[in-house]
Coordinates of C-alpha atoms in Angstrom, one line a residue:
M1 CA -40.8 12.3 -62.7
A2 CA -42.6 11.1 -59.5
T3 CA -41.7 7.1 -58.4
T4 CA -44.5 4.7 -60.0
L5 CA -46.5 2.7 -57.3
T6 CA -48.0 -0.4 -59.1
V7 CA -50.5 -2.4 -57.0
N8 CA -51.5 -5.9 -58.2
S9 CA -53.5 -6.7 -55.8
N10 CA -56.6 -5.5 -54.0
Y11 CA -56.6 -7.4 -50.9
A12 CA -57.0 -5.1 -47.7
G13 CA -57.4 -7.3 -44.8
K14 CA -54.3 -9.1 -43.0
V15 CA -51.5 -10.7 -44.5
A16 CA -48.7 -12.8 -43.7
G17 CA -45.5 -10.8 -42.4
E18 CA -43.1 -11.2 -45.1
I19 CA -43.2 -9.3 -47.9
T20 CA -41.1 -11.0 -50.8
G21 CA -38.6 -9.4 -53.6
K22 CA -37.3 -10.4 -56.3
A23 CA -34.2 -12.9 -56.5
F24 CA -31.4 -10.9 -57.8
K25 CA -27.7 -12.1 -58.7
E26 CA -25.2 -12.4 -56.4
A27 CA -22.5 -8.6 -56.3
D28 CA -19.7 -10.5 -56.3
T29 CA -17.1 -8.7 -57.5
I30 CA -16.3 -6.6 -54.4
A31 CA -17.4 -9.3 -52.1
K32 CA -15.0 -11.8 -53.4
G33 CA -12.0 -9.1 -53.4
L34 CA -11.6 -9.6 -57.3
V35 CA -10.5 -5.8 -57.6
T36 CA -8.9 -3.6 -55.3
V37 CA -11.1 -1.4 -53.5
L38 CA -10.3 2.6 -52.8
A39 CA -12.3 4.5 -50.6
D40 CA -12.4 7.5 -49.1
I41 CA -11.8 9.5 -52.9
D42 CA -13.5 12.9 -52.6
F43 CA -12.8 13.8 -56.2
K44 CA -10.4 11.9 -58.4
I45 CA -7.3 9.8 -57.4
S46 CA -3.9 9.1 -59.5
L47 CA -3.3 5.8 -59.6
R48 CA 0.4 5.8 -60.1
K49 CA 2.5 3.6 -62.5
I50 CA 6.4 2.7 -62.6
A51 CA 8.3 0.9 -65.5
Y52 CA 11.6 -0.4 -65.4
A53 CA 13.7 -1.2 -68.4
N54 CA 16.4 -3.5 -67.7
G55 CA 19.8 -1.9 -67.3
R56 CA 22.2 -5.1 -66.3
T57 CA 25.2 -5.2 -68.8
D58 CA 28.6 -7.3 -68.2
Y59 CA 31.2 -6.0 -65.7
A60 CA 33.7 -3.0 -66.7
C61 CA 35.6 -0.7 -64.5
G62 CA 34.2 2.8 -64.5
F63 CA 30.4 3.7 -63.6
T64 CA 28.3 3.5 -67.3
P65 CA 24.9 4.1 -66.2
E66 CA 21.9 1.8 -68.5
G67 CA 18.4 1.1 -68.0
S68 CA 15.2 3.8 -67.8
V69 CA 12.6 4.5 -65.3
T70 CA 9.0 5.8 -66.6
L71 CA 6.8 7.0 -64.7
S72 CA 3.3 7.6 -65.5
E73 CA -0.5 7.8 -63.9
K74 CA -3.8 7.1 -65.2
V75 CA -6.7 9.0 -63.2
L76 CA -9.8 7.3 -61.1
E77 CA -12.8 9.5 -61.0
P78 CA -15.8 8.2 -59.9
K79 CA -19.1 9.6 -60.6
K80 CA -22.0 10.6 -58.3
I81 CA -24.9 8.7 -58.4
K82 CA -28.4 9.5 -56.8
N83 CA -31.3 7.4 -56.3
E84 CA -34.7 8.9 -55.0
M85 CA -38.0 7.6 -54.7
E86 CA -41.6 9.4 -53.2
I87 CA -44.4 7.2 -52.1
C88 CA -48.0 8.2 -50.5
K89 CA -48.6 6.6 -47.9
E90 CA -52.4 6.3 -48.2
D91 CA -51.7 4.0 -51.5
L92 CA -50.5 1.3 -49.0
R93 CA -53.6 2.0 -46.9
Q94 CA -55.6 1.1 -49.6
I95 CA -54.0 -2.5 -49.7
W96 CA -52.1 -4.7 -47.3
S97 CA -50.7 -2.3 -44.6
S98 CA -53.8 -0.8 -43.4
A99 CA -53.7 -2.6 -40.1
T100 CA -49.9 -1.8 -39.5
M101 CA -51.2 1.9 -40.1
G102 CA -52.7 2.7 -37.2
F103 CA -56.5 3.5 -37.5
S104 CA -55.7 7.9 -37.7
A105 CA -56.9 9.1 -41.2
H106 CA -53.8 11.0 -41.0
N107 CA -51.4 8.0 -42.3
E108 CA -49.0 8.6 -38.9
N109 CA -47.2 5.4 -40.2
L110 CA -45.2 4.4 -43.0
P111 CA -45.9 0.4 -42.2
K112 CA -43.0 -1.2 -41.0
D113 CA -42.9 -4.3 -43.3
V114 CA -43.1 -2.3 -46.5
E115 CA -40.3 -0.2 -45.4
T116 CA -37.9 -2.9 -44.2
A117 CA -39.0 -4.7 -47.5
L118 CA -38.2 -1.6 -49.6
L119 CA -35.1 -0.9 -48.2
A120 CA -33.6 -4.3 -48.7
E121 CA -35.2 -4.7 -52.6
V122 CA -33.5 -1.2 -53.5
L123 CA -30.0 -1.8 -51.8
A124 CA -29.9 -5.2 -53.3
D125 CA -31.2 -3.6 -56.8
T126 CA -28.1 -1.3 -55.9
A127 CA -26.0 -3.6 -55.5
E128 CA -26.7 -5.7 -58.7
A129 CA -26.3 -2.8 -61.2
T130 CA -23.1 -1.5 -59.4
D131 CA -21.6 -4.6 -59.8
A132 CA -22.9 -4.9 -63.9
D133 CA -21.4 -1.2 -64.4
I134 CA -18.2 -2.6 -62.7
W135 CA -17.6 -4.3 -65.5
S136 CA -20.2 -3.0 -68.5
G137 CA -21.4 0.5 -67.8
D138 CA -21.4 3.5 -69.7
A139 CA -21.4 6.7 -68.1
S140 CA -23.1 8.2 -71.4
N141 CA -26.1 6.4 -69.9
G142 CA -27.7 8.3 -66.5
G143 CA -27.2 6.3 -63.3
E144 CA -23.9 4.4 -64.7
F145 CA -20.4 4.9 -65.0
D146 CA -17.9 3.8 -67.5
G147 CA -16.7 -0.3 -67.0
F148 CA -14.1 -1.7 -67.5
T149 CA -15.3 -3.7 -70.7
T150 CA -16.2 -0.2 -71.7
L151 CA -12.8 1.1 -71.2
F152 CA -10.9 -1.8 -73.0
S153 CA -12.6 -1.3 -75.7
A154 CA -11.3 1.7 -76.5
D155 CA -7.7 0.5 -75.5
G156 CA -5.8 -0.9 -78.2
N157 CA -3.0 -2.3 -75.6
I158 CA -5.3 -4.5 -74.1
I159 CA -5.0 -8.3 -75.5
K160 CA -8.6 -9.2 -77.2
A161 CA -9.7 -10.0 -80.1
G162 CA -7.7 -9.3 -83.0
N163 CA -4.9 -7.9 -80.6
G164 CA -3.2 -11.7 -79.5
I165 CA -6.3 -13.7 -79.7
T166 CA -8.0 -15.1 -82.9
S167 CA -12.0 -15.0 -82.2
L168 CA -14.1 -17.6 -82.3
G169 CA -16.8 -15.4 -84.0
G170 CA -19.8 -17.4 -82.5
A171 CA -21.1 -18.0 -78.6
V172 CA -19.5 -20.7 -76.1
D173 CA -21.0 -24.1 -75.7
K174 CA -20.1 -27.4 -74.3
S175 CA -18.6 -28.4 -77.2
N176 CA -15.7 -25.1 -77.7
V177 CA -15.6 -24.2 -74.1
V178 CA -12.2 -25.8 -73.3
A179 CA -10.6 -25.1 -76.8
E180 CA -11.5 -21.1 -76.0
I181 CA -10.4 -21.2 -72.1
E182 CA -7.2 -22.6 -73.5
K183 CA -6.8 -20.0 -76.1
V184 CA -7.3 -17.5 -72.7
L185 CA -4.7 -19.2 -70.9
N186 CA -2.0 -19.1 -73.8
A187 CA -2.3 -15.3 -74.3
I188 CA -1.3 -15.0 -70.4
P189 CA 1.9 -13.3 -70.1
V190 CA 4.4 -15.7 -68.6
A191 CA 5.4 -13.1 -66.2
L192 CA 1.8 -12.8 -64.8
R193 CA 1.3 -17.1 -65.0
R194 CA 2.5 -17.6 -61.6
K195 CA 1.1 -14.9 -59.6
S196 CA -0.7 -15.4 -56.6
D197 CA -3.4 -13.0 -57.0
L198 CA -3.9 -13.4 -60.8
V199 CA -7.9 -13.8 -61.6
L200 CA -9.1 -15.9 -64.4
G201 CA -13.0 -14.6 -64.9
V202 CA -15.9 -16.1 -67.1
S203 CA -19.7 -15.1 -67.7
P204 CA -22.2 -16.9 -65.9
D205 CA -22.8 -18.6 -69.3
I206 CA -19.1 -20.0 -69.5
A207 CA -18.6 -21.4 -66.1
L208 CA -22.3 -23.4 -67.1
A209 CA -20.9 -24.6 -70.5
Y210 CA -17.6 -25.7 -68.8
T211 CA -19.8 -27.8 -66.2
Q212 CA -21.7 -29.2 -68.8
A213 CA -18.3 -30.3 -70.8
L214 CA -17.1 -32.0 -67.8
V215 CA -20.2 -34.0 -66.9
A216 CA -20.5 -34.9 -70.7
S217 CA -16.6 -36.1 -70.4
G218 CA -17.2 -38.1 -67.2
I219 CA -14.7 -35.8 -65.2
S220 CA -17.6 -34.6 -63.0
N221 CA -20.7 -36.5 -62.3
G222 CA -22.8 -33.3 -61.1
L223 CA -23.3 -34.4 -57.7
G224 CA -20.5 -31.7 -55.7
G225 CA -21.2 -29.4 -52.8
A226 CA -22.1 -25.8 -53.5
D227 CA -18.8 -24.9 -52.9
M228 CA -17.3 -26.8 -55.8
E229 CA -14.5 -25.0 -57.5
L230 CA -14.4 -24.6 -61.4
R231 CA -11.1 -25.4 -62.5
Y232 CA -8.5 -26.0 -65.2
G233 CA -5.6 -27.8 -64.2
S234 CA -3.6 -24.8 -61.4
Y235 CA -6.5 -22.1 -62.6
K236 CA -9.7 -21.0 -61.0
L237 CA -11.8 -19.8 -62.7
E238 CA -13.7 -17.1 -61.0
V239 CA -17.4 -16.7 -62.0
I240 CA -18.2 -13.1 -62.7
N241 CA -22.2 -11.9 -62.7
G242 CA -21.3 -9.0 -63.7
L243 CA -19.8 -9.9 -67.0
A244 CA -22.3 -10.3 -70.5
D245 CA -22.5 -13.6 -71.9
N246 CA -19.5 -15.4 -73.9
T247 CA -17.1 -12.8 -71.7
F248 CA -13.7 -13.7 -70.3
V249 CA -11.2 -11.6 -68.5
C250 CA -7.9 -12.4 -67.0
F251 CA -6.0 -9.7 -64.6
Q252 CA -4.0 -9.1 -61.4
T253 CA -6.2 -7.9 -58.6
K254 CA -3.9 -5.0 -57.8
N255 CA -4.4 -4.1 -61.3
L256 CA -8.2 -3.2 -61.6
Y257 CA -9.1 -0.7 -59.4
F258 CA -13.3 0.3 -57.9
G259 CA -13.4 3.6 -56.6
T260 CA -15.9 5.2 -54.2
G261 CA -16.4 7.9 -51.8
L262 CA -17.6 5.8 -48.3
M263 CA -18.2 2.2 -48.6
A264 CA -20.9 3.1 -46.1
D265 CA -23.1 4.8 -48.6
H266 CA -23.4 2.1 -51.0
N267 CA -25.7 0.6 -47.9
E268 CA -27.5 3.9 -46.7
I269 CA -31.3 5.1 -48.0
R270 CA -32.4 8.2 -45.8
I271 CA -35.9 8.5 -44.8
K272 CA -37.6 11.6 -44.9
D273 CA -41.9 11.7 -43.8
Q274 CA -43.1 15.0 -45.3
D275 CA -45.7 14.9 -43.1
E276 CA -43.2 16.5 -40.5
S277 CA -42.6 19.6 -43.0
S278 CA -44.7 19.8 -45.9
L279 CA -47.8 17.7 -44.5
S280 CA -47.8 16.1 -48.2
G281 CA -48.8 12.5 -47.2
N282 CA -45.9 11.3 -48.8
V283 CA -42.3 9.5 -47.6
R284 CA -39.2 10.2 -49.5
F285 CA -36.1 7.8 -50.0
K286 CA -32.8 8.7 -51.1
M287 CA -29.6 7.2 -51.8
V288 CA -26.3 8.7 -52.9
Y289 CA -23.0 7.4 -53.3
T290 CA -20.0 7.3 -55.6
A291 CA -18.6 4.7 -57.7
G292 CA -16.1 4.4 -60.7
V293 CA -13.1 2.1 -62.2
Q294 CA -10.0 2.3 -63.7
Y295 CA -7.0 0.0 -64.2
V296 CA -3.1 0.7 -64.8
N297 CA -1.4 -1.9 -66.9
S298 CA -3.0 -2.5 -70.3
E299 CA -0.3 -5.1 -71.7
E300 CA -1.4 -7.6 -68.3
I301 CA -5.3 -7.6 -69.2
I302 CA -6.8 -10.1 -71.5
W303 CA -10.5 -9.3 -72.3
Y304 CA -11.9 -11.7 -75.0
V305 CA -15.2 -11.6 -76.3
T306 CA -15.9 -14.8 -78.3
T307 CA -18.7 -13.5 -80.3
T308 CA -16.5 -10.2 -81.5

């Protein structure tokens, strides 16, 4: 299927130099270091798990071995994904970029402003899509990989609605957000509560509801700087753009993994002017990368969707 180029302009004169794309949500899961990144995975990798059960006993002469050690593993197998496009240079001559393409009817050059804007747009879109897939991707859909919540839903050992948490059964708003935050905090296993890499993540709508609740209570006047953190007691609330609405997640960074081949693949788009080979007048763009997620300890993860 060919790339669709939609032109909503008939202007063919001079234009301002900058082309503006749509605004993308910040792809923050990796940028914030919320999960552990494993790069240079050629095919798949085993995440090894060791579990030790207490072998301490009262002292007595002699040697009586106690306790147990269990070794197991989970497999992280990144999925290979590609993004290919093809654009006819002649279509661009007929709109904004005729002046930058030169006067030859052969269309020697792809307009630099269009190329730069298109590359930035594709990379930003890929970053946003990857961030969304990290949490809610479904490998049965083309171009997606299974995200954490897809894996969590199939794991009966995850702490979630019906397994350690009583669900609200509705959406979060400023009237109930504090109670729902407390519900999640109460479900955190005691051994995790003081871990330095503990992440309490919330979807953007929950963050908004909590901010509104603070303002309504007079705790915040809403005039703080852009870098103000959302907190509940000693816990920092991390806003994760890739989470679906009404979602809480709580985990250790070292327990959740994002795997890929080369991280640089996520920032590389290869360009081929077909006039150099087939003389078709088209320009091809291709991006190829691998991505996947996995976790180790199910019983140390909280995933709570309040509407379930």
